[in-house]
mmCIF file of C-alpha atoms in Angstrom:
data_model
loop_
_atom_site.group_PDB
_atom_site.id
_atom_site.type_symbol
_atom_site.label_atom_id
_atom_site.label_comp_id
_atom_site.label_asym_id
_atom_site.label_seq_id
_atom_site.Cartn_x
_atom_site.Cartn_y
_atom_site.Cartn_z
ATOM 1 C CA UNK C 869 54.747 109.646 107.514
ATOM 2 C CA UNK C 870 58.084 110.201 109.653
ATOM 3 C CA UNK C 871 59.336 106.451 111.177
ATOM 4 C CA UNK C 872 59.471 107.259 114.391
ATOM 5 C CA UNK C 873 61.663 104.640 115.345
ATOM 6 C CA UNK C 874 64.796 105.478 112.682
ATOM 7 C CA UNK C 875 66.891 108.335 112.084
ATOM 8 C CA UNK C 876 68.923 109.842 109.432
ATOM 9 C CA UNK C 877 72.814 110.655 109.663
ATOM 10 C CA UNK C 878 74.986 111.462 107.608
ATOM 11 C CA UNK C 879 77.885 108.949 107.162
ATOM 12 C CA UNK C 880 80.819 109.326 105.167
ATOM 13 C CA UNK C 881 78.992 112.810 103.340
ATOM 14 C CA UNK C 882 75.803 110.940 102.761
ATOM 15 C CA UNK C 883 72.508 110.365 103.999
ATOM 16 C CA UNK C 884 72.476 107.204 106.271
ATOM 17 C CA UNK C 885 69.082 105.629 108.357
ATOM 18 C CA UNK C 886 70.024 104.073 111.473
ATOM 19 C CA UNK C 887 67.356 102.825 114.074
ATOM 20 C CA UNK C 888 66.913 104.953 117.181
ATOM 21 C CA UNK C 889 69.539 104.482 119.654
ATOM 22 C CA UNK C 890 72.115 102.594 117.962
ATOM 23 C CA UNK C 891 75.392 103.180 118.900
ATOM 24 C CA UNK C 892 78.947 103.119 117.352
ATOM 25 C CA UNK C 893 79.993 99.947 117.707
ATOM 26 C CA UNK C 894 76.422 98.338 116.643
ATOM 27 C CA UNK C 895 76.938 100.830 113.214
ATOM 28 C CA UNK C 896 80.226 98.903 112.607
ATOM 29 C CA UNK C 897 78.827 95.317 113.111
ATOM 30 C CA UNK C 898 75.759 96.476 110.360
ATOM 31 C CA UNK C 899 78.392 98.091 107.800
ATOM 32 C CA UNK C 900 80.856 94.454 108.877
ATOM 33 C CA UNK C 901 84.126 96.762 109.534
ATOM 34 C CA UNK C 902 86.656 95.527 112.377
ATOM 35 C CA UNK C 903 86.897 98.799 114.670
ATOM 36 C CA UNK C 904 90.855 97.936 114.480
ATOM 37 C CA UNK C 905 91.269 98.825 110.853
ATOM 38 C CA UNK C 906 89.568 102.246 110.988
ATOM 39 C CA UNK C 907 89.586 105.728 112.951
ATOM 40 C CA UNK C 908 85.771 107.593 113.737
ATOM 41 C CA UNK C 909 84.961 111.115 114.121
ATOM 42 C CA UNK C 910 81.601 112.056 115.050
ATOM 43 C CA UNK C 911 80.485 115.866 114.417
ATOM 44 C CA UNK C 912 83.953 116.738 114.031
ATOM 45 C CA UNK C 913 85.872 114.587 117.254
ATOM 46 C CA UNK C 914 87.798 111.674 116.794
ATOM 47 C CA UNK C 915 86.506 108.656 119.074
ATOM 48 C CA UNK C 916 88.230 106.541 120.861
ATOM 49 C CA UNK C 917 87.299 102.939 119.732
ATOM 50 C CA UNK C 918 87.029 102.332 123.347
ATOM 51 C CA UNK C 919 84.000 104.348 123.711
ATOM 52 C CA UNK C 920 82.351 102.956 120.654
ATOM 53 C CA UNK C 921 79.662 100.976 122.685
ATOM 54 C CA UNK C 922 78.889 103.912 124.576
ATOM 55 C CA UNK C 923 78.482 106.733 121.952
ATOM 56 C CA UNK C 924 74.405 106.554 120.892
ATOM 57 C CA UNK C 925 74.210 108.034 117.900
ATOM 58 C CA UNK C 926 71.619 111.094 117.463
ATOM 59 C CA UNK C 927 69.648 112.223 114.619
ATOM 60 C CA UNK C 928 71.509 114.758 111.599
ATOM 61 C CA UNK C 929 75.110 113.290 113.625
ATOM 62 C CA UNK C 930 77.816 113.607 111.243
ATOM 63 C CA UNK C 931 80.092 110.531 111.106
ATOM 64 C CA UNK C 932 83.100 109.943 109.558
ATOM 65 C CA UNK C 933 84.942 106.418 109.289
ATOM 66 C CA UNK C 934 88.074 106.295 107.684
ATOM 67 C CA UNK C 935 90.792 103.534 106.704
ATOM 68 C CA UNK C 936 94.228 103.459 105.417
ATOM 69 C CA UNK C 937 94.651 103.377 101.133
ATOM 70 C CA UNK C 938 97.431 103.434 99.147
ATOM 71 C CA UNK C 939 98.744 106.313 98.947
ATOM 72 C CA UNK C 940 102.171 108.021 98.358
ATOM 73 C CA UNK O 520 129.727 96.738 109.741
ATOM 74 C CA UNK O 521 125.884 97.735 110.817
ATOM 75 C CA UNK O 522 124.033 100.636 108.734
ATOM 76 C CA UNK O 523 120.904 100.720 110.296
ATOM 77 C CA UNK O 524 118.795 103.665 109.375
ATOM 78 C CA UNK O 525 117.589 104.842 112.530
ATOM 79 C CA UNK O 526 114.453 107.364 112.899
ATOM 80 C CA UNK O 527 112.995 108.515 116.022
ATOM 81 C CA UNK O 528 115.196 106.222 117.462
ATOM 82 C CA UNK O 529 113.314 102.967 115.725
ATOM 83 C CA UNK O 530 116.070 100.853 113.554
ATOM 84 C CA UNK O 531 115.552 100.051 110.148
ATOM 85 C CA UNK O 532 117.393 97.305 107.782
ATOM 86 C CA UNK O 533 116.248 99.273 104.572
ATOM 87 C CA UNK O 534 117.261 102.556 103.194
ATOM 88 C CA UNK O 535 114.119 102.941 100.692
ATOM 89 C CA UNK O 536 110.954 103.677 101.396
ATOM 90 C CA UNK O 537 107.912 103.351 98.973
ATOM 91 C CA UNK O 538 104.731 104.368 98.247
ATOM 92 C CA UNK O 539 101.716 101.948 97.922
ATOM 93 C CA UNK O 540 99.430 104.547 95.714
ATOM 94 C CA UNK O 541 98.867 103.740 91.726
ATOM 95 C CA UNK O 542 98.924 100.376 92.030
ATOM 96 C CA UNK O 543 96.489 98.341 90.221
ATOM 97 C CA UNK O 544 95.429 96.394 93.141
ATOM 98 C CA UNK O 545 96.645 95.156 96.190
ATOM 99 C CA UNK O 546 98.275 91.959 94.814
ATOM 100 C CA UNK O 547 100.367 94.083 92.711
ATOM 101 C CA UNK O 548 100.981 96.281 95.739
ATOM 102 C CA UNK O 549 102.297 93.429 97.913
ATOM 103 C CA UNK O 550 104.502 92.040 95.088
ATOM 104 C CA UNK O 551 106.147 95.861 94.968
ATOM 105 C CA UNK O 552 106.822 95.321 98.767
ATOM 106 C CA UNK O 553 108.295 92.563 98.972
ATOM 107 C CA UNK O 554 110.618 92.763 95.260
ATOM 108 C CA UNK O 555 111.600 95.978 97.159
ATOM 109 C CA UNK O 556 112.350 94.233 100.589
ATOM 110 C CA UNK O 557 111.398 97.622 102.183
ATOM 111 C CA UNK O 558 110.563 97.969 105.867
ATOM 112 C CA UNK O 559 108.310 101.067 105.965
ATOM 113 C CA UNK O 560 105.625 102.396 103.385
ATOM 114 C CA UNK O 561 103.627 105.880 102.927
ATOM 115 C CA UNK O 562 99.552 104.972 103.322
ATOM 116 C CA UNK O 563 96.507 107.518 102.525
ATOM 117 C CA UNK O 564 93.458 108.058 104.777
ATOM 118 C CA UNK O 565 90.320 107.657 103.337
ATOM 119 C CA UNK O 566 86.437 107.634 103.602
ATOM 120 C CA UNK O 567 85.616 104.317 104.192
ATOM 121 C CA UNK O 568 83.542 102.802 100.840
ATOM 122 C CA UNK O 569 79.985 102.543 102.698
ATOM 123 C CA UNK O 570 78.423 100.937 99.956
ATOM 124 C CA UNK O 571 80.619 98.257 99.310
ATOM 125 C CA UNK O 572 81.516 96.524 102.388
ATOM 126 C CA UNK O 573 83.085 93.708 100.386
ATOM 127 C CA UNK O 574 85.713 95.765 99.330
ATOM 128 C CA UNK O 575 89.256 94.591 99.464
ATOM 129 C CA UNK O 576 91.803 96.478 102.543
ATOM 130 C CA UNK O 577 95.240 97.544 102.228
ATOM 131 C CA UNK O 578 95.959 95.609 105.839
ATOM 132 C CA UNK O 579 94.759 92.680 104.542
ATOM 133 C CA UNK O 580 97.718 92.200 102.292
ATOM 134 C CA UNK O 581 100.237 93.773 103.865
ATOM 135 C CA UNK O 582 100.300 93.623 107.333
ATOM 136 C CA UNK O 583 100.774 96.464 109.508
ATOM 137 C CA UNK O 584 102.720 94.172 112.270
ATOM 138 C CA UNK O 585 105.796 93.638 109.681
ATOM 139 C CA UNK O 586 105.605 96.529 107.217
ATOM 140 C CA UNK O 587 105.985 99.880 109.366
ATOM 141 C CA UNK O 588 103.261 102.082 108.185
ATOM 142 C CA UNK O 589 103.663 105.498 107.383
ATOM 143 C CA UNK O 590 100.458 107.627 107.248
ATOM 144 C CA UNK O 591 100.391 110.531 104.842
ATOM 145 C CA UNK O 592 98.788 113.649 104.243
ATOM 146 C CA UNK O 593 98.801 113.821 100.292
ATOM 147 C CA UNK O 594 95.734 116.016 99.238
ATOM 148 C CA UNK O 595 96.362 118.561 102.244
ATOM 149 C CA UNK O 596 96.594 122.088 101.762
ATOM 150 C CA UNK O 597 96.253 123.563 105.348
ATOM 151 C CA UNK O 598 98.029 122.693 109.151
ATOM 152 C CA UNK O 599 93.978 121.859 110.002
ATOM 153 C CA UNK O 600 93.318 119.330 107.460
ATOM 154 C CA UNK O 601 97.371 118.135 107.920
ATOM 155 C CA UNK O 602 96.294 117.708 112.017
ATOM 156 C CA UNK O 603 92.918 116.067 111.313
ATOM 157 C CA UNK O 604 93.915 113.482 109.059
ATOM 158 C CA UNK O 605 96.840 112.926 111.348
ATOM 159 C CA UNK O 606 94.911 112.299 114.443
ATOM 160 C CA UNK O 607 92.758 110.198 112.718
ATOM 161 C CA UNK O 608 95.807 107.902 111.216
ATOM 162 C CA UNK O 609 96.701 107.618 114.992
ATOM 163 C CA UNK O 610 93.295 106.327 116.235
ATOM 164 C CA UNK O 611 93.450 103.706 113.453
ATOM 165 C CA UNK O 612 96.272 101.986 115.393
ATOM 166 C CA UNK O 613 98.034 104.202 117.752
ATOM 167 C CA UNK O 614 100.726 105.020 114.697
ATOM 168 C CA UNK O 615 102.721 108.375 116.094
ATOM 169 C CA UNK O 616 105.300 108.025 113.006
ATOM 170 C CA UNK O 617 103.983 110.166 110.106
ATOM 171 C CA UNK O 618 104.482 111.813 106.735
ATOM 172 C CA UNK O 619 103.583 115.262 106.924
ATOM 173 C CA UNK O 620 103.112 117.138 103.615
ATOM 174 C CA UNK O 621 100.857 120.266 103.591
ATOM 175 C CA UNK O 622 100.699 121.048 99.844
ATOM 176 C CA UNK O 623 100.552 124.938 98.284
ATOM 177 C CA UNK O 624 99.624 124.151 94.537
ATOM 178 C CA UNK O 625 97.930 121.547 92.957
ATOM 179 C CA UNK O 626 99.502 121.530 89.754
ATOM 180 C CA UNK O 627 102.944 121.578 91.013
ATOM 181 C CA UNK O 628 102.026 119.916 94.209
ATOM 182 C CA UNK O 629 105.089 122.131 96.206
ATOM 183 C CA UNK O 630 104.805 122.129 99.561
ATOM 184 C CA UNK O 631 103.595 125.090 101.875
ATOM 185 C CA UNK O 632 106.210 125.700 103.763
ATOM 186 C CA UNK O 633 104.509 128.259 106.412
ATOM 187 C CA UNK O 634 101.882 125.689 106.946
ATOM 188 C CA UNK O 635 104.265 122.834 107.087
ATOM 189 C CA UNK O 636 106.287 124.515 109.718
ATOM 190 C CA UNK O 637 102.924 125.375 112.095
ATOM 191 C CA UNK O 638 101.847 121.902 111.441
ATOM 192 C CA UNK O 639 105.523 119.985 112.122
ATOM 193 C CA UNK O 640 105.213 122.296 115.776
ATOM 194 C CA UNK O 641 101.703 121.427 116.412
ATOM 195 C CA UNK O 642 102.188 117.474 115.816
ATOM 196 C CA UNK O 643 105.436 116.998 117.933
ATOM 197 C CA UNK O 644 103.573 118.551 120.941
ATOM 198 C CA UNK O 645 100.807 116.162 120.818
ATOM 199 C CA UNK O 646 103.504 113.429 120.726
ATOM 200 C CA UNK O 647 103.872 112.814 116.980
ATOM 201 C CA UNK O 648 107.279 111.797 115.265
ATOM 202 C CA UNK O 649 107.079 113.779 112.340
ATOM 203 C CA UNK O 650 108.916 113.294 109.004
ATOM 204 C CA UNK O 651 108.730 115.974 106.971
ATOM 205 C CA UNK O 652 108.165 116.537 103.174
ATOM 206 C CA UNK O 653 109.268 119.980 102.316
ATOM 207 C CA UNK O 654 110.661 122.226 99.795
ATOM 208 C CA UNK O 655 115.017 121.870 98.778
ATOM 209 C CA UNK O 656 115.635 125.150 100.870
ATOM 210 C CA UNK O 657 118.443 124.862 103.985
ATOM 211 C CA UNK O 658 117.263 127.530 105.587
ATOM 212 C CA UNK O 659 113.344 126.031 105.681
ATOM 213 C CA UNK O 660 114.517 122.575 106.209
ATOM 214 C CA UNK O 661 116.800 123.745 109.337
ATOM 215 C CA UNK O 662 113.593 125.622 110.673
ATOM 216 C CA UNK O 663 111.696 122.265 110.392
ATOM 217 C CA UNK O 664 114.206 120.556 112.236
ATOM 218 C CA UNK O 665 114.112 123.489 114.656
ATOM 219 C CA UNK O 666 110.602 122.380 115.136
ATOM 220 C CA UNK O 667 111.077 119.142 115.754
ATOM 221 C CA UNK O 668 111.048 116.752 112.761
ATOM 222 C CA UNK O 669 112.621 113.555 113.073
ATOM 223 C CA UNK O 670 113.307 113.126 109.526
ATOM 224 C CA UNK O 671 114.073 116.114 106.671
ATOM 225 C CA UNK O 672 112.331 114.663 103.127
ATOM 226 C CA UNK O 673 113.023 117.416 100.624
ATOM 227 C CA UNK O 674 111.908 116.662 97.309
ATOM 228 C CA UNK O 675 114.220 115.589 94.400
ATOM 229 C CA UNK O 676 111.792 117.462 91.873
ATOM 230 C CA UNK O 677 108.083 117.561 91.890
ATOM 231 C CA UNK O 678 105.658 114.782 93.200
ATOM 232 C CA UNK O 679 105.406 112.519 90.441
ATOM 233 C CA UNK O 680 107.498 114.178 87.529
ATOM 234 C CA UNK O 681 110.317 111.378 87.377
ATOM 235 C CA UNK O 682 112.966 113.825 86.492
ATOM 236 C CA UNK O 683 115.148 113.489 89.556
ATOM 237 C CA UNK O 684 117.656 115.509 91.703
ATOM 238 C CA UNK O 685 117.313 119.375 90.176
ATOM 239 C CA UNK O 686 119.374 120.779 92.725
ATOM 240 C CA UNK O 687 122.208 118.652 94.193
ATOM 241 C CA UNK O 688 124.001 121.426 95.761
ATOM 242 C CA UNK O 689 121.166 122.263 97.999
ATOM 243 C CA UNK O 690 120.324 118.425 98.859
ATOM 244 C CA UNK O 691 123.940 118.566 100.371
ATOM 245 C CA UNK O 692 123.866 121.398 101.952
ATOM 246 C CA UNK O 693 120.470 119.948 103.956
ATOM 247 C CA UNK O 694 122.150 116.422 104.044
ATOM 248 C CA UNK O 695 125.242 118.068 105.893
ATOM 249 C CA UNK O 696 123.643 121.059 108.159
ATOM 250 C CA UNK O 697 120.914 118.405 109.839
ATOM 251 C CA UNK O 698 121.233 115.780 112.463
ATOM 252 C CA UNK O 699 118.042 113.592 111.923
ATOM 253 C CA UNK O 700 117.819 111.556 109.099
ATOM 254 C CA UNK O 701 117.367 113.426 105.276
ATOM 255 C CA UNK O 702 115.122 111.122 102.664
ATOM 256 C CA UNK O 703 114.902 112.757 99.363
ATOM 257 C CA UNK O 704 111.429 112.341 98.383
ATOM 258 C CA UNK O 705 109.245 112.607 95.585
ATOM 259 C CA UNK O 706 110.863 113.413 91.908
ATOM 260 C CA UNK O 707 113.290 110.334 91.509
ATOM 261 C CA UNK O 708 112.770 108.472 87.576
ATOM 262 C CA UNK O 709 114.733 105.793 87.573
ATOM 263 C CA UNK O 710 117.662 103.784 89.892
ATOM 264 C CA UNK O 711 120.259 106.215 88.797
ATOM 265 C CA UNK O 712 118.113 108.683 90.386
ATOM 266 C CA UNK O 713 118.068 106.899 94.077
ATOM 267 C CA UNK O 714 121.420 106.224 93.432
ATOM 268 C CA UNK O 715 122.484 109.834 93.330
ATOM 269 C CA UNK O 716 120.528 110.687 96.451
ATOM 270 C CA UNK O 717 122.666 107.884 97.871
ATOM 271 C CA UNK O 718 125.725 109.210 96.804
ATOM 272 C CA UNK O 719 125.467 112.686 97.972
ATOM 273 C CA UNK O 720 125.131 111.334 101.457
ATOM 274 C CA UNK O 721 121.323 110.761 101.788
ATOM 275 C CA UNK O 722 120.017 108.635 104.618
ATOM 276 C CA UNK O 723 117.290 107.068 102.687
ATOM 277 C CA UNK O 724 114.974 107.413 99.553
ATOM 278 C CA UNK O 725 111.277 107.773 98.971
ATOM 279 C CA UNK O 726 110.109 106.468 96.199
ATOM 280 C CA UNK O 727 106.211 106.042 94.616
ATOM 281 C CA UNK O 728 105.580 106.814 91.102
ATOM 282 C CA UNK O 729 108.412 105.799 89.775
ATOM 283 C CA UNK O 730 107.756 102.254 90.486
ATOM 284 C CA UNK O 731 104.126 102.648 90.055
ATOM 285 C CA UNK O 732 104.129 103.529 86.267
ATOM 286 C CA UNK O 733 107.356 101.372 84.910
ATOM 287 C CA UNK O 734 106.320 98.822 82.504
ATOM 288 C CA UNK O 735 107.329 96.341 85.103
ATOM 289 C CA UNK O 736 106.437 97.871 88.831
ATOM 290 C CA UNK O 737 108.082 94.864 90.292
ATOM 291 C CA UNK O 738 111.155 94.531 88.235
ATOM 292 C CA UNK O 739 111.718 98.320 88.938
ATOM 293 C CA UNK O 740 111.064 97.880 92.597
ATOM 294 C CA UNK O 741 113.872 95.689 92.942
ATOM 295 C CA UNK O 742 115.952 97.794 90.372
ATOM 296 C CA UNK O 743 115.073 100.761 93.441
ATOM 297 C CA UNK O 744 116.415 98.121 96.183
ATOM 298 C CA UNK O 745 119.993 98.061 94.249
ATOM 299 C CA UNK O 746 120.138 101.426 93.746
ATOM 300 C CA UNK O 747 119.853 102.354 97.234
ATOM 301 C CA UNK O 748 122.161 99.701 98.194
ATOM 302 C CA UNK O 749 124.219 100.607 95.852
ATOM 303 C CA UNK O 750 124.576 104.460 96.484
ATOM 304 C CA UNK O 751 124.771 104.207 100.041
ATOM 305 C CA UNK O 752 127.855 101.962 99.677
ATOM 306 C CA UNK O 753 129.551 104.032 97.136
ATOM 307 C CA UNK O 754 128.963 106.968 99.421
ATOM 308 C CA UNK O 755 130.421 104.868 102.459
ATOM 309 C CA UNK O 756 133.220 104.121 100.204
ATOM 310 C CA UNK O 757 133.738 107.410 100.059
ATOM 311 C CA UNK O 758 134.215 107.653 95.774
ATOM 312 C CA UNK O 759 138.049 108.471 94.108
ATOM 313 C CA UNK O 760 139.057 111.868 93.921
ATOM 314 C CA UNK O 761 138.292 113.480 89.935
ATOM 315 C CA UNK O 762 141.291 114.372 87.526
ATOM 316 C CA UNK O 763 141.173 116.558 84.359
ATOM 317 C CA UNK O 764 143.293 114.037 82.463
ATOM 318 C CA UNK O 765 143.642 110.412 82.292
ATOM 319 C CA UNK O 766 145.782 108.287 84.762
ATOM 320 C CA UNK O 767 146.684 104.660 83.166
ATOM 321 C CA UNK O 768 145.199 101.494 85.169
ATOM 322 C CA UNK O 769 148.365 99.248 84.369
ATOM 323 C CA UNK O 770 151.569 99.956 85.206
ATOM 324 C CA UNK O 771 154.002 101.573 82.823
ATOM 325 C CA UNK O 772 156.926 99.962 83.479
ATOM 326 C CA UNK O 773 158.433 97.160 82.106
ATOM 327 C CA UNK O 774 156.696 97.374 78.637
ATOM 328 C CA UNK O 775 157.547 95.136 75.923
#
């Protein structure tokens, strides 16, 4: 049986449970990344890491967090 | 006598700019940075490793506050992907000065110019200061400056090939036609390479692989420090004039 109480995203291309109603910046705190070092787009918009406690996140949502690599 | 490199009107002490990807980690990466005493590197954006959080970060060994940071593009073959990644970079930390390379092939990794241009104009309106890797071609580079790039990077040769400046003539002719900076980037070997860049009348050199995959990354880093030193004082110098024959050193008189 379905939990009613979680939900599934998908974060960073794969399939990620969250519990109902948990917002952006709770999702950080869980995964322990600083909201300083990366960038979020959810279902395709960049948000503005001032709006991070205020974005609940919804069922199939489609997050992205990124960070700076090496690169060339 | 002062050389700062200035772009988009921010000073800089040092005339070589490198890459932090191939690395084998990030001690190695911050031992390049500092053997190379640049001010500014090139940085990727990237998925975030979900599972595993314990996994080491760029910032946390070199540190955005004194190393300028330079987001890239690399693996971007359209103006929307080019934009996206860009916007992102921003968000990170409100960085407006980027690397924009919108690549055409993935074997030779040349850039697109037709989306390069569309994405150079679509970046400086939202505020961006946009340097620009591009193809050797005046005529393309001058458009890109026409759109508002605040540095020209043409490439020596491609991304990663180590076989330096291919066509000198046409780095000149960008070097002399534009009024922002010019950064030959991509292509350079070895410090003769960077040196030549110099010479012809560069503004600055940027400079990955090359360091990456020497023997010695951090002896070669601080071979690429002299080299761009040393080019962009011999260009200064402005270098003698070249004879067919030979002209003696000490005097001919008074011979015994």
């Amino acid at each position: 049986m379905n939990n009613l109480n979680v939900a599934q995203i998908q974060l960073n291309g794969m399939s990620y449970e969250i519990d109902n109603d948990t917002n952006l910046s709770e999702l950080l705190n869980r995964l322990k990344i600083q909201k300083n070092k990366v960038a979020i787009e959810v279902n395709g918009e960049i948000v503005e890491k001032n709006k991070y406690p205020n974005l609940i996140l919804r069922k199939n949502d489609k997050v992205e967090i990124v960070h700076f690599i090496g690169g060339g | 006598m002062p050389d700062d490199f200035i772009i988009a009107n921010k000073k800089f002490k040092s005339r070589l700019i490198v890459g932090t990807g191939k690395y084998k980690d990030f001690e190695e990466t911050a031992d390049v940075i500092k053997a190379s005493a640049v001010d500014i590197v090139t940085v990727a954006v990237r998925r975030v490793n979900i599972s595993n959080k314990d996994q080491p970060l760029l910032m946390d060994y070199i540190d955005p506050k004194i190393i300028t940071y330079l987001p890239n593009t690399a693996g971007c073959f359209t103006s929307d992907e080019a934009l996206r990644t860009l916007r992102l970079a921003r968000e990170i930390g409100g960085w407006k000065l980027v690397k924009l390379e919108v690549l055409g092939d993935k074997k030779i990794l040349y850039p697109n110019m037709i989306e390069t241009i569309k994405s150079t104009e679509a970046l400086v309106k939202e505020g961006f200061e946009v340097m620009v890797y591009c193809t050797d071609d005046p005529i393309l580079s001058k458009k890109l400056e026409d759109a508002g790039a605040c540095a020209i990077m043409p490439l020596a040769a491609p991304i990663g090939s180590g076989i330096g400046i291919q066509n000198k003539t046409n780095i000149t002719l960008i070097k002399e036609q534009s009024s922002v900076p010019v950064i030959v980037d991509a292509g350079v070997g070895t410090a003769s390479d960077a040196t030549i860049a110099m010479e012809l009348g560069c503004d600055g050199v940027l400079i990955n692989t090359a360091i990456a995959e020497a023997k010695n990354p951090v002896l070669m880093a601080g071979a690429m420090k002299h080299a761009v030193i040393a080019g962009r004082k011999a260009f200064k110098a402005e270098r003698m004039k070249k004879r067919k024959y030979a002209c003696a050193s000490s005097p001919q008189e008074n011979l015994i």
